Coordinates of C-alpha atoms in Angstrom, one line a residue:
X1426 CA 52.9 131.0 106.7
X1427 CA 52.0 127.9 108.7
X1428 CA 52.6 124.3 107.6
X1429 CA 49.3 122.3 108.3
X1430 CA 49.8 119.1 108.6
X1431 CA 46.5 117.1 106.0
X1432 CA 44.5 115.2 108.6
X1433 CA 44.2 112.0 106.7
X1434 CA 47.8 111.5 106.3
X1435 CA 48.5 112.1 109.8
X1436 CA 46.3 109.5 110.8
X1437 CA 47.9 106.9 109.1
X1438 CA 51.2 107.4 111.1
X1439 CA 51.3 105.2 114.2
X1440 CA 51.9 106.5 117.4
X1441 CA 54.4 104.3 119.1
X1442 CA 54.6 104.3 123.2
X1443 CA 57.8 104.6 123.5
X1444 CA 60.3 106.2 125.6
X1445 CA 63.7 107.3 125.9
X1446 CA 65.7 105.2 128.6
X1447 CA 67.7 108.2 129.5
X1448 CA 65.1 110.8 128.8
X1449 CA 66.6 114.5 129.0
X1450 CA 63.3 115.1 131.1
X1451 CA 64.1 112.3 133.6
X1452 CA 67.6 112.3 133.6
X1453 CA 68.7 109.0 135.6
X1454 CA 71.6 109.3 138.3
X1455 CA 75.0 107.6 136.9
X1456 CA 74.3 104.4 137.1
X1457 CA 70.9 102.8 136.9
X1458 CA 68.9 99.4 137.0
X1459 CA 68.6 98.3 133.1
X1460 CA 65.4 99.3 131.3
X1461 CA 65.0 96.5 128.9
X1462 CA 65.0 97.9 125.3
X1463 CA 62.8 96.1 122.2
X1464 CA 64.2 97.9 119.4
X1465 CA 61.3 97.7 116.1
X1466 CA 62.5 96.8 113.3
X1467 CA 63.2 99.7 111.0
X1468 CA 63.5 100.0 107.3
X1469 CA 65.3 102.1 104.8
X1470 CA 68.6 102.7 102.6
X1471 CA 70.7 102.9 106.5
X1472 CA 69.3 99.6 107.5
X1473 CA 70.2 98.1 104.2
X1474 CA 73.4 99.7 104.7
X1475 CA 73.7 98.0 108.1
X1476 CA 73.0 94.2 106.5
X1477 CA 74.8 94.9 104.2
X1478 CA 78.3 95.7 106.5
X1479 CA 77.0 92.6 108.9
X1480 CA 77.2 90.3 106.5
X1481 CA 80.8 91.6 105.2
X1482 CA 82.5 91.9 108.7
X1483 CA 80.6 88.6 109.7
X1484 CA 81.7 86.7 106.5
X1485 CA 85.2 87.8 106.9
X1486 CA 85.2 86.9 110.6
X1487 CA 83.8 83.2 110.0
X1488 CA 85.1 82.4 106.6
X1489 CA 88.4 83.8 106.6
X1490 CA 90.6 80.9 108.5
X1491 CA 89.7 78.8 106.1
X1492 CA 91.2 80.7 103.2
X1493 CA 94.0 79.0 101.4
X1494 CA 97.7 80.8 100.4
X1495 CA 100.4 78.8 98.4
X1496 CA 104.0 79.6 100.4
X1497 CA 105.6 76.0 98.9
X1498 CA 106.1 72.9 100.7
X1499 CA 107.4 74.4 103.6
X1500 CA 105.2 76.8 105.4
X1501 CA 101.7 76.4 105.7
X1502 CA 98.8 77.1 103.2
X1503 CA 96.6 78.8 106.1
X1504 CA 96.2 82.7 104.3
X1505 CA 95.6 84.0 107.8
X1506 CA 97.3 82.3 110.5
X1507 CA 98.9 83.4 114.0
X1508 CA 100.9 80.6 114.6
X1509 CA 102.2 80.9 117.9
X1510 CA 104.2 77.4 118.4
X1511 CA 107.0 78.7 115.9
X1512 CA 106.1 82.4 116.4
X1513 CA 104.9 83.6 113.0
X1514 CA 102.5 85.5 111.8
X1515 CA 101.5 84.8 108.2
X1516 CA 98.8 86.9 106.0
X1517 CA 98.7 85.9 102.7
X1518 CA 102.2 86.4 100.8
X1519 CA 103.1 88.5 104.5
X1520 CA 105.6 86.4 106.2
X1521 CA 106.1 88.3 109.9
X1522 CA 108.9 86.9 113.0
X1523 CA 109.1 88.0 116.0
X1524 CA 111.9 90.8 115.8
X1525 CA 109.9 92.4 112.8
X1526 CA 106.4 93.1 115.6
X1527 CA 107.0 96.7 114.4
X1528 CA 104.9 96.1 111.5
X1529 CA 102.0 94.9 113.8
X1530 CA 102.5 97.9 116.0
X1531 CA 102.5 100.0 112.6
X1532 CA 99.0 98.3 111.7
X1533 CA 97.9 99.6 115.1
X1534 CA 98.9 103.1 114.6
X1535 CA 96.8 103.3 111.4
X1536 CA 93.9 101.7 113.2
X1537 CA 94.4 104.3 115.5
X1538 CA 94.7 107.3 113.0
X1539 CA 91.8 105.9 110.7
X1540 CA 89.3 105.9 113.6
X1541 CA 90.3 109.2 114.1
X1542 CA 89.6 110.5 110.7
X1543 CA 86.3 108.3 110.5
X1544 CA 85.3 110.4 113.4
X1545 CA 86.0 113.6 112.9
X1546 CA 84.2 113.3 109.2
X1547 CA 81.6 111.4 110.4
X1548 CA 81.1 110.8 114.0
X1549 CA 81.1 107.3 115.5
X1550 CA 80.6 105.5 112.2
X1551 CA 83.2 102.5 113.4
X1552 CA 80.7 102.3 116.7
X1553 CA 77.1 102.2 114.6
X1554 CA 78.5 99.8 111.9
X1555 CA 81.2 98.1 112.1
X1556 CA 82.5 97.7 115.8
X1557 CA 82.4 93.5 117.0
X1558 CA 80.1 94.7 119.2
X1559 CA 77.1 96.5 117.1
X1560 CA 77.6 93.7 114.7
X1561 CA 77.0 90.6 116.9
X1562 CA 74.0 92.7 118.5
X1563 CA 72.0 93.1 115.2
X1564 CA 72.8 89.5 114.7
X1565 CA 71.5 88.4 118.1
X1566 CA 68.3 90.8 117.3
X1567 CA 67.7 89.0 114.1
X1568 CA 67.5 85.8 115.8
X1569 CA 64.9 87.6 118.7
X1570 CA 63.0 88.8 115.9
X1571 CA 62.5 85.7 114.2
X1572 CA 61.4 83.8 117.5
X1573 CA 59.6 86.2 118.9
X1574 CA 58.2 88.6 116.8
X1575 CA 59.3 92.8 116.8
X1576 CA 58.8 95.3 119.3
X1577 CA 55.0 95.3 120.3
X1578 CA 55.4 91.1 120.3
X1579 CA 58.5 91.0 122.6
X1580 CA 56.9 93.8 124.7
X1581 CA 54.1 91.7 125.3
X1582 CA 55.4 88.1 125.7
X1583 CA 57.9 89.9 128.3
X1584 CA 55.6 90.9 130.6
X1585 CA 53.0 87.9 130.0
X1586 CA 53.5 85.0 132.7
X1587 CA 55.5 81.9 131.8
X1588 CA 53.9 79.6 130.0
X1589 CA 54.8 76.6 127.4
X1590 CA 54.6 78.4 124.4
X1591 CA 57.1 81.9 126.3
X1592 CA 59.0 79.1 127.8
X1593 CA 59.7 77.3 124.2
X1594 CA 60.4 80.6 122.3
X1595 CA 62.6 82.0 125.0
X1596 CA 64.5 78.5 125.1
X1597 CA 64.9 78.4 121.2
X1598 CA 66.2 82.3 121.5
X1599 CA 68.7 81.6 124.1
X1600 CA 69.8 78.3 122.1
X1601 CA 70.7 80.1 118.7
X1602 CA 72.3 82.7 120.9
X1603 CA 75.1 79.9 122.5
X1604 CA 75.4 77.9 118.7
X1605 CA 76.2 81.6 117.3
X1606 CA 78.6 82.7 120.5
X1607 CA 80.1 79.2 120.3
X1608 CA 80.7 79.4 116.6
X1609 CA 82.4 82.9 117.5
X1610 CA 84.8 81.7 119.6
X1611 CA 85.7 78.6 117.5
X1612 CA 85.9 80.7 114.4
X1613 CA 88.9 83.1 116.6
X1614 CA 90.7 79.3 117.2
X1615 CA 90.9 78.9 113.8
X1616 CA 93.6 81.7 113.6
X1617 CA 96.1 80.0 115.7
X1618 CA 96.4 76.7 113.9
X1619 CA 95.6 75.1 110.7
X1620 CA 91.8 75.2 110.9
X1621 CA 90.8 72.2 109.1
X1622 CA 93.1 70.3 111.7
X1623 CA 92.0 71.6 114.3
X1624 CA 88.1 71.2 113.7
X1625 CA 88.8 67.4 113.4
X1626 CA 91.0 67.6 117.0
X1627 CA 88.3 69.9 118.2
X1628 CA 85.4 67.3 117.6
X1629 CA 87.0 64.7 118.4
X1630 CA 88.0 65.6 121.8
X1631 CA 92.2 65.6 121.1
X1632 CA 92.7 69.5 121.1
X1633 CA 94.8 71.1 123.4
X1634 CA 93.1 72.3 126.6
X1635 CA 94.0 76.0 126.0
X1636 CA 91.8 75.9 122.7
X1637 CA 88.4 74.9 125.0
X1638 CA 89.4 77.3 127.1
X1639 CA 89.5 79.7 124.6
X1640 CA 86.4 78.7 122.7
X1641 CA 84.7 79.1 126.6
X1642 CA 85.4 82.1 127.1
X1643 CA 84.5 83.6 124.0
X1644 CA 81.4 81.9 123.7
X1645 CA 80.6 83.2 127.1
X1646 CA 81.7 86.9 125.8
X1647 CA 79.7 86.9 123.2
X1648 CA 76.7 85.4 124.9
X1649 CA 76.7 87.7 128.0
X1650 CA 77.6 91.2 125.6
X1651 CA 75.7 90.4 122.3
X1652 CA 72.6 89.0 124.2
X1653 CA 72.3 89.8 127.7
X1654 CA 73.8 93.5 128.4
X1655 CA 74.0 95.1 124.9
X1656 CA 73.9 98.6 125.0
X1657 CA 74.7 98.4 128.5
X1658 CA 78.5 97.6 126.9
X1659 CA 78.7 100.5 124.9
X1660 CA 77.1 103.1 127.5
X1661 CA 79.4 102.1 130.7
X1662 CA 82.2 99.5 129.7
X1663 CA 83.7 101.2 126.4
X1664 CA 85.9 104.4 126.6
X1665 CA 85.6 105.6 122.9
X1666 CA 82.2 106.9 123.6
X1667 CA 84.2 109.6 126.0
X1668 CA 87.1 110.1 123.7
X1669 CA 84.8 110.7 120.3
X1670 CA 83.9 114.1 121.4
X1671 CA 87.4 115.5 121.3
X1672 CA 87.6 114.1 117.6
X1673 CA 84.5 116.2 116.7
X1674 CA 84.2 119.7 115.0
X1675 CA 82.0 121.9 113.8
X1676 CA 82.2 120.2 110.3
X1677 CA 81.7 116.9 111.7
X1678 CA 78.6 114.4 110.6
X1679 CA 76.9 113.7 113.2
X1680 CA 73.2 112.0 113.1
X1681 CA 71.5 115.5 114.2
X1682 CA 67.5 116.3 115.3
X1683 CA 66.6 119.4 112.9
X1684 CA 64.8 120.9 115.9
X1685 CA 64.8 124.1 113.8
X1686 CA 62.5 123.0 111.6
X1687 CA 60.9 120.2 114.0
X1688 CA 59.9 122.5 116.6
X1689 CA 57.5 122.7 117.7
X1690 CA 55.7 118.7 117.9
X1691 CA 52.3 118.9 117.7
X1692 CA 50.4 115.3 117.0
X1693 CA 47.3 117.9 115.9
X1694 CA 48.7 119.8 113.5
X1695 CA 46.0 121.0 111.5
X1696 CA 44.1 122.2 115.1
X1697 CA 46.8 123.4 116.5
X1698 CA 47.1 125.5 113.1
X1699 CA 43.5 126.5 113.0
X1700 CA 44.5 128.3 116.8
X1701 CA 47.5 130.2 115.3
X1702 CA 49.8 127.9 116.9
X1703 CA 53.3 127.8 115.1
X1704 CA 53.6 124.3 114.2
X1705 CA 56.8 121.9 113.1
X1706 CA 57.2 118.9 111.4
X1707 CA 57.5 116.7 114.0
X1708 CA 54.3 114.7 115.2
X1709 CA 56.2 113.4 118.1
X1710 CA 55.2 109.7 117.1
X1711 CA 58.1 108.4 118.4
X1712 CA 59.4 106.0 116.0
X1713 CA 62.7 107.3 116.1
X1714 CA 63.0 106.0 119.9
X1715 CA 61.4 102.7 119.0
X1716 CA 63.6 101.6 116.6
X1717 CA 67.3 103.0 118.2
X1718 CA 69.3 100.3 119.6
X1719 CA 70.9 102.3 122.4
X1720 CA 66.9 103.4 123.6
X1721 CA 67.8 107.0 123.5
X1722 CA 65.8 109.7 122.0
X1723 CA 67.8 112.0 119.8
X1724 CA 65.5 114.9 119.8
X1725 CA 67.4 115.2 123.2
X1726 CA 70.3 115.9 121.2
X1727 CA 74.0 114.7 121.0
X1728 CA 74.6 112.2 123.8
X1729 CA 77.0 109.9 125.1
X1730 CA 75.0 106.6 123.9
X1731 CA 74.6 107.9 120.5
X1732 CA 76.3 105.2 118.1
X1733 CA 75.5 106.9 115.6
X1734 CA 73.2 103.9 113.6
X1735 CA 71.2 106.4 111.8
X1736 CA 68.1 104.2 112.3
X1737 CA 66.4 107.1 113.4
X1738 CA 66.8 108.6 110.2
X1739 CA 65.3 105.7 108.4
X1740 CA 62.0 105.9 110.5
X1741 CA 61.7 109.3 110.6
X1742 CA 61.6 109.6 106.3
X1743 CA 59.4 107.2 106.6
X1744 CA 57.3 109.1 108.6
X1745 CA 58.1 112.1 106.8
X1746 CA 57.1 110.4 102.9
X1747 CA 53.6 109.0 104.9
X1748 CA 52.8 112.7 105.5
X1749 CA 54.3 113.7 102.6
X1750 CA 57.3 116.4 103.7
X1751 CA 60.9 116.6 102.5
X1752 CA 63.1 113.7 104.5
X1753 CA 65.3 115.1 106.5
X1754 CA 63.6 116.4 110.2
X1755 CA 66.7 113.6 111.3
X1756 CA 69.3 113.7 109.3
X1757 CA 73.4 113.2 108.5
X1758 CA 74.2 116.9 109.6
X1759 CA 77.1 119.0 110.1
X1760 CA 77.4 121.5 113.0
X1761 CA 77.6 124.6 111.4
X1762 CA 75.3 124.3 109.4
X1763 CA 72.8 123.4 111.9
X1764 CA 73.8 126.4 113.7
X1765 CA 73.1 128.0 110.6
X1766 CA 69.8 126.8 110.0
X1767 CA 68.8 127.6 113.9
X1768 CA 69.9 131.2 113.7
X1769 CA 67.6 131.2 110.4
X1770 CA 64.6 129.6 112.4
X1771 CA 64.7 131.9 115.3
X1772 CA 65.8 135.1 113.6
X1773 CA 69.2 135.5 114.8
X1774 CA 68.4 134.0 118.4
X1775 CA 66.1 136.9 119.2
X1776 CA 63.6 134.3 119.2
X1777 CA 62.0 131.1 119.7
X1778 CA 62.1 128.8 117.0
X1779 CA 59.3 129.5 114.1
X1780 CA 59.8 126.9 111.4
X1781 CA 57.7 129.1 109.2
X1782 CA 61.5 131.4 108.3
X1783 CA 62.7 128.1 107.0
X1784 CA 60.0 127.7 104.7
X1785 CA 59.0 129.5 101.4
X1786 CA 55.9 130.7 100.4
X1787 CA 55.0 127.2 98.7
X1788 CA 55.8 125.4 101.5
X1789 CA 59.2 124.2 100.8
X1790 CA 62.3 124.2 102.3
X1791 CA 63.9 127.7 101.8
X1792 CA 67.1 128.3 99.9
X1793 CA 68.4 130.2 102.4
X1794 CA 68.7 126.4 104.5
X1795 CA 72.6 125.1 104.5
X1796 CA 72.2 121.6 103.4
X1797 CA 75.9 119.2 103.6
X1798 CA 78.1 119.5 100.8
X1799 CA 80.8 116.5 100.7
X1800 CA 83.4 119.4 99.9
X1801 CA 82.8 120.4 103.4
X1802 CA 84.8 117.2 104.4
X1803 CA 87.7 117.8 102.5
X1804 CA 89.5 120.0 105.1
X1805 CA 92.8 120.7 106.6
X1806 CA 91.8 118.3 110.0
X1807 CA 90.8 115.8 107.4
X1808 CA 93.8 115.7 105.1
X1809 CA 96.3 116.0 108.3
X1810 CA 94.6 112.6 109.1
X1811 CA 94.9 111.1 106.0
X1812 CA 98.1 112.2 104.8
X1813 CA 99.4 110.4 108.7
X1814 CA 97.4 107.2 107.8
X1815 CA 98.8 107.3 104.0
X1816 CA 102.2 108.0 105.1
X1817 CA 102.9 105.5 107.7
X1818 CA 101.0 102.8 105.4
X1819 CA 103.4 103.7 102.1
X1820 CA 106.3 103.5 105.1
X1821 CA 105.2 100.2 105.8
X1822 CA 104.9 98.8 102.7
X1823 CA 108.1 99.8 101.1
X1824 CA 109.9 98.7 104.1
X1825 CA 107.9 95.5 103.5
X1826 CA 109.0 94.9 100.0
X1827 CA 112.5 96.1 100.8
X1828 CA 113.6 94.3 103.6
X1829 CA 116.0 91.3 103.5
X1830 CA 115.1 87.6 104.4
X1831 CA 118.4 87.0 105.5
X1832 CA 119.7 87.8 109.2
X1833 CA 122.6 87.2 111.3
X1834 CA 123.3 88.1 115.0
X1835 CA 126.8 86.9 117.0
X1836 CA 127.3 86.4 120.8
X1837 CA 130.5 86.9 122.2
X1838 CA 131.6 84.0 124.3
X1839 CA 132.2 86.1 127.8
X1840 CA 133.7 83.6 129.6
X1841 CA 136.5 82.9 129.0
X1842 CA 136.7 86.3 126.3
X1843 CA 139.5 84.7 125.0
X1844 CA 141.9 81.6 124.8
X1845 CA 145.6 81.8 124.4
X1846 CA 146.9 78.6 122.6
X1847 CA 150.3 76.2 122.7
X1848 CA 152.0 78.6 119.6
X1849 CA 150.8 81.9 120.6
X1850 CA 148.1 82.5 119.0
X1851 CA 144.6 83.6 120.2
X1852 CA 141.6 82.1 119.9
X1853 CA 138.3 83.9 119.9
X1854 CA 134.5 82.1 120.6
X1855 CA 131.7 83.2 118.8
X1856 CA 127.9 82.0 118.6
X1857 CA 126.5 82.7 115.6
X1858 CA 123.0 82.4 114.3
X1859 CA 121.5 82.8 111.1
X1860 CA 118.3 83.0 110.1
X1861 CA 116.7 81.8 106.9
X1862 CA 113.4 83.9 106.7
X1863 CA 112.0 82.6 103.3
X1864 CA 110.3 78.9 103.4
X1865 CA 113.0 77.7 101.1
X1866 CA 116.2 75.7 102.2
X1867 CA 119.2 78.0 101.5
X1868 CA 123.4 77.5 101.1
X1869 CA 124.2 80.5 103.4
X1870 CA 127.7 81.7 103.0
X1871 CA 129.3 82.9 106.3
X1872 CA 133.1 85.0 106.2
X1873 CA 135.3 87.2 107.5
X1874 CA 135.6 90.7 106.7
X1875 CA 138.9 92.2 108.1
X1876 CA 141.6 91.0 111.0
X1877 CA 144.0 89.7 108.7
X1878 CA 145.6 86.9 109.2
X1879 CA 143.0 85.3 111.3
X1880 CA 140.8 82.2 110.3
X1881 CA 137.4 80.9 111.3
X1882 CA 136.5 76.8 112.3
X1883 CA 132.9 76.3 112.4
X1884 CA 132.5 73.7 114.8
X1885 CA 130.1 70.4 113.5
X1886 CA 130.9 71.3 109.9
X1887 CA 133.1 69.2 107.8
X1888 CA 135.1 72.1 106.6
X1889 CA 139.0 73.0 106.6
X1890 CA 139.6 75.7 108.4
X1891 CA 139.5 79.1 106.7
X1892 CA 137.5 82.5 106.3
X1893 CA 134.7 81.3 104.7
X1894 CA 132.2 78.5 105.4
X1895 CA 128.7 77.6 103.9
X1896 CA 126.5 76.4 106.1
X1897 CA 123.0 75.0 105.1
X1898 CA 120.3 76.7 106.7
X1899 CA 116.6 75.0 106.7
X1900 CA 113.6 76.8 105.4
X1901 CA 111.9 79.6 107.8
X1902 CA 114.2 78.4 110.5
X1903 CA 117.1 79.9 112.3
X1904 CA 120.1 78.0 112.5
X1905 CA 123.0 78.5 115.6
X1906 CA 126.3 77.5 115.4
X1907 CA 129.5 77.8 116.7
X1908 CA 132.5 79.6 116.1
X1909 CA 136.1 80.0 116.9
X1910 CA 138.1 82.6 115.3
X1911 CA 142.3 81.9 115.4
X1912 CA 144.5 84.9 115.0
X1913 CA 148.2 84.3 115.2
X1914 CA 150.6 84.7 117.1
X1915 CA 153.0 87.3 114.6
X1916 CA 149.9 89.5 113.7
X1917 CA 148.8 89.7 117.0
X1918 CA 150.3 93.8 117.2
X1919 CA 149.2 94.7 113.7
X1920 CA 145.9 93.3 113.4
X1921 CA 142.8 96.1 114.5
X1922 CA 140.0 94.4 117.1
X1923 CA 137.0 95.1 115.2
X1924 CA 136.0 92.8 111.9
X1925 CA 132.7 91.8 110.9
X1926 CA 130.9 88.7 109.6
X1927 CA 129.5 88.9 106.6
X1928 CA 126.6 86.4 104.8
X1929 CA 125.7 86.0 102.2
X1930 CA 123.0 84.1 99.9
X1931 CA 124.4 83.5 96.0
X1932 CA 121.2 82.5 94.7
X1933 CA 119.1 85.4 95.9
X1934 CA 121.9 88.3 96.3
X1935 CA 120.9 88.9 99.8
X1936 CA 123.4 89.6 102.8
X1937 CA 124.1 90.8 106.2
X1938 CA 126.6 92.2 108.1
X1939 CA 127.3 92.1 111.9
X1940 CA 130.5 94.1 113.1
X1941 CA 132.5 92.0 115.9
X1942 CA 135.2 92.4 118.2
X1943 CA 138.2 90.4 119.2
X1944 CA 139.9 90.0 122.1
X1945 CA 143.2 89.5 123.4
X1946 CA 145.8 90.1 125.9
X1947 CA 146.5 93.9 126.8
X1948 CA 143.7 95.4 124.0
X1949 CA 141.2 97.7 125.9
X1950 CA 137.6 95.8 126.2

């Protein structure tokens, strides 16, 4: 049984003149002059998908410095906000200092891990949807398309001379481009400092310089990758592209030509039927190369510029409804069960391919055909990914909501280690600083745990001398003071070296404990 393709139908689909940048026919050598690409427009549930995820990603991006977060009176109301001046970083009711960057290296980890799993279930999703740099491309193509018109338009004003009306549409183009790049780099500002404050410094020419250097350098980013070299970025600046292939298996989703039931093209079906020619469903009308992004052409197969858009899927059903055949000929498809489906088509590899052993006697797809079951993604590579991603995230959050907002560390004066006075007794310098990591003033009360005998002056406070002191701490601040610890002169030989501070906040229950030494004559240091 042959699949004739009706005549009527097949002249309805348009035959686009386009071709692969990287063709597996013409191969070019490693690096080669850019071949401008004028990606159509395409259409269908992946495309909606696409908008859908730009518009997400890009109202997060823009919108989400000027979020507000309640943290009291004093800490700022910025939700997101990398304030660098006092070395925070707050996100939402997410308070992190300095000494706690192990919960940013944590976040990085699971970025890590995720876009492993991603991968390895479906291929380069991260790179065809969400990744900074797919995202401000479609945007940047939206604003070509407007101006310019789609493919067959662009096509044509790029190679007519320059003229007035080329000259106006290429000027509006490039215009949009710098307002959105410049936006871009004025919305990543916004992170670093309260952004309403900021806008009005920014406009009004009393920002620092480092923030128009920032916003210049972004905007020029953004202009030169998003407008100028696009896909250039992906195919010979980004490493994931050679790293995603290890990632993959033979359960992977990848965005796959069904050659086996494709091959092969014919854009005369019904006379190349009527000559006992085997014919597939492909009518080699190109549309799949006209609308990818990357200007590839995956009937070529897997390849390294392959982000994995799935464009080509939605103009190939489209094609495939026109002429009225099961969607599909591109699809979401798994390895093995393309292998599957090939060793179907060409009996086992014995040989070529004959799309007629895929097909039943009505004309449909046969039963024997592995379609992709979402069970198939469910396994043991998948839930080792997971379970690493869900495990470190769990660790992180319960070490979040467990860990004390009270902190003390002591410095040993080293020179002189210790001071022996009039009576006898030794006297011991300490430098102790407490930190108040809550935006609420706190009482903090510092003592002494062990060496008997000994007590502790806090120097600047009006307190008797004893071994206990509380010593006001401001909100999200650290406070240093110092200390001198006194032990007599009679418990000098009965008194053990090591002792520890202890603080301690009443109100909350919170404490800390730092184990010290002291020194004196004749005691092993």
């Amino acid at each position: 049984m042959t699949l004739v393709t009706d005549t009527a139908a097949s002249e309805t689909i348009e035959r686009l003149d386009a071709e692969a940048v990287n063709s597996a026919r013409t191969r070019q050598p490693l690096y080669a002059p850019r071949k401008k690409i004028f990606p159509k427009r395409a259409t269908g549930q992946f495309r909606r998908f696409k908008w859908l995820i730009m518009l997400v990603t890009l109202g997060i991006y823009y919108l989400t410095p000027w979020l507000r977060w309640d943290r009291g009176p004093h800490a700022p109301d910025q939700a997101v906000l990398v304030d660098l001046a006092n070395r925070r970083f707050y996100f939402f009711f997410i308070e992190i200092w300095p000494q706690e960057f192990i919960y940013v290296a944590g976040l990085l980890v699971m970025a890590g891990v995720g876009l492993f799993l991603i991968t390895s279930t479906v291929g380069r999703a991260w790179c065809g949807y969400t990744c900074p740099q797919t995202v401000w491309v479609d945007l940047f193509l939206v604003v070509e398309r407007a101006i310019e018109g789609d493919r067959n338009a662009r096509i044509k004003l790029d190679g007519a001379p320059m003229s007035a009306p080329k000259l106006a549409k290429r000027f509006s183009k490039h215009l949009i481009w710098v307002v959105i790049a410049v936006a871009t780099g004025g919305a990543w500002v916004f992170y670093f400092a309260d952004a309403p404050t900021l806008l009005v410094d920014i406009v009004t020419g009393q920002a620092a310089p480092v923030a128009y250097m920032t916003i210049a350098t972004l905007t020029a980013t953004t202009y030169v990758f998003g407008g100028l070299m696009r896909e250039q970025v992906c195919t010979y600046m980004c490493p994931w592209p050679r790293i995603q292939a290890a990632m993959l298996d033979e359960n992977s989703l990848t965005v796959t030509y069904n050659d086996w039931r494709g091959e092969p093209r014919s854009r005369h079906a019904k006379k190349a039927a009527a000559e006992g020619k085997t014919v597939g469903d492909c009518v080699d009308c190109n549309a799949c190369v006209a609308v990818c992004p990357m200007g590839i052409d995956i009937r070529d197969g897997q390849q390294l510029e392959c982000i994995t858009c799935a464009l080509c899927i939605d103009a190939c059903d489209g094609v495939m409804d026109k002429l009225g055949r099961e969607r599909g000929l591109i699809s979401y498809a798994t390895l093995a069960d393309y292998n599957a489906n090939m060793a179907l088509a060409t009996a086992s590899g014995t040989d070529v391919i004959n799309p007629d052993r895929v097909r039943d006697a009505a004309g449909g797809l046969s039963d024997k055909v592995a379609h992709f079951r979402w069970q198939k993604i469910f396994r043991p590579r998948t839930f080792v990914y997971f379970g690493t991603w869900s495990l470190i995230g769990l660790v992180m959050l319960y070490a979040l909501l467990t860990r004390d907002r009270l902190e003390v560390n002591v410095l040993h004066d080293r020179n002189p280690q210790y001071v022996v006075l009039s009576d006898g007794s030794i006297r011991n310098g300490y430098t102790v600083k407490l930190l108040n990591m809550i935006p609420e003033p706190r009482v903090i009360f510092l003592s002494l745990d062990g060496l008997p005998g000994a007590t502790m002056q806090v120097v600047g406070l009006d307190q008797p001398e004893g071994r206990s002191a509380a010593i006001p701490v401001d909100p999200d601040r650290l406070r240093e003071v110092r200390i001198f610890i006194t032990l007599p002169a009679d418990r000098l030989n009965d008194a053990n070296a090591k002792f520890s501070f202890v603080v301690e906040d009443k109100a909350s229950f919170e404490s800390d404990i730092y184990r010290a030494s002291f020194n004196r004559p004749g005691a092993a240091r």
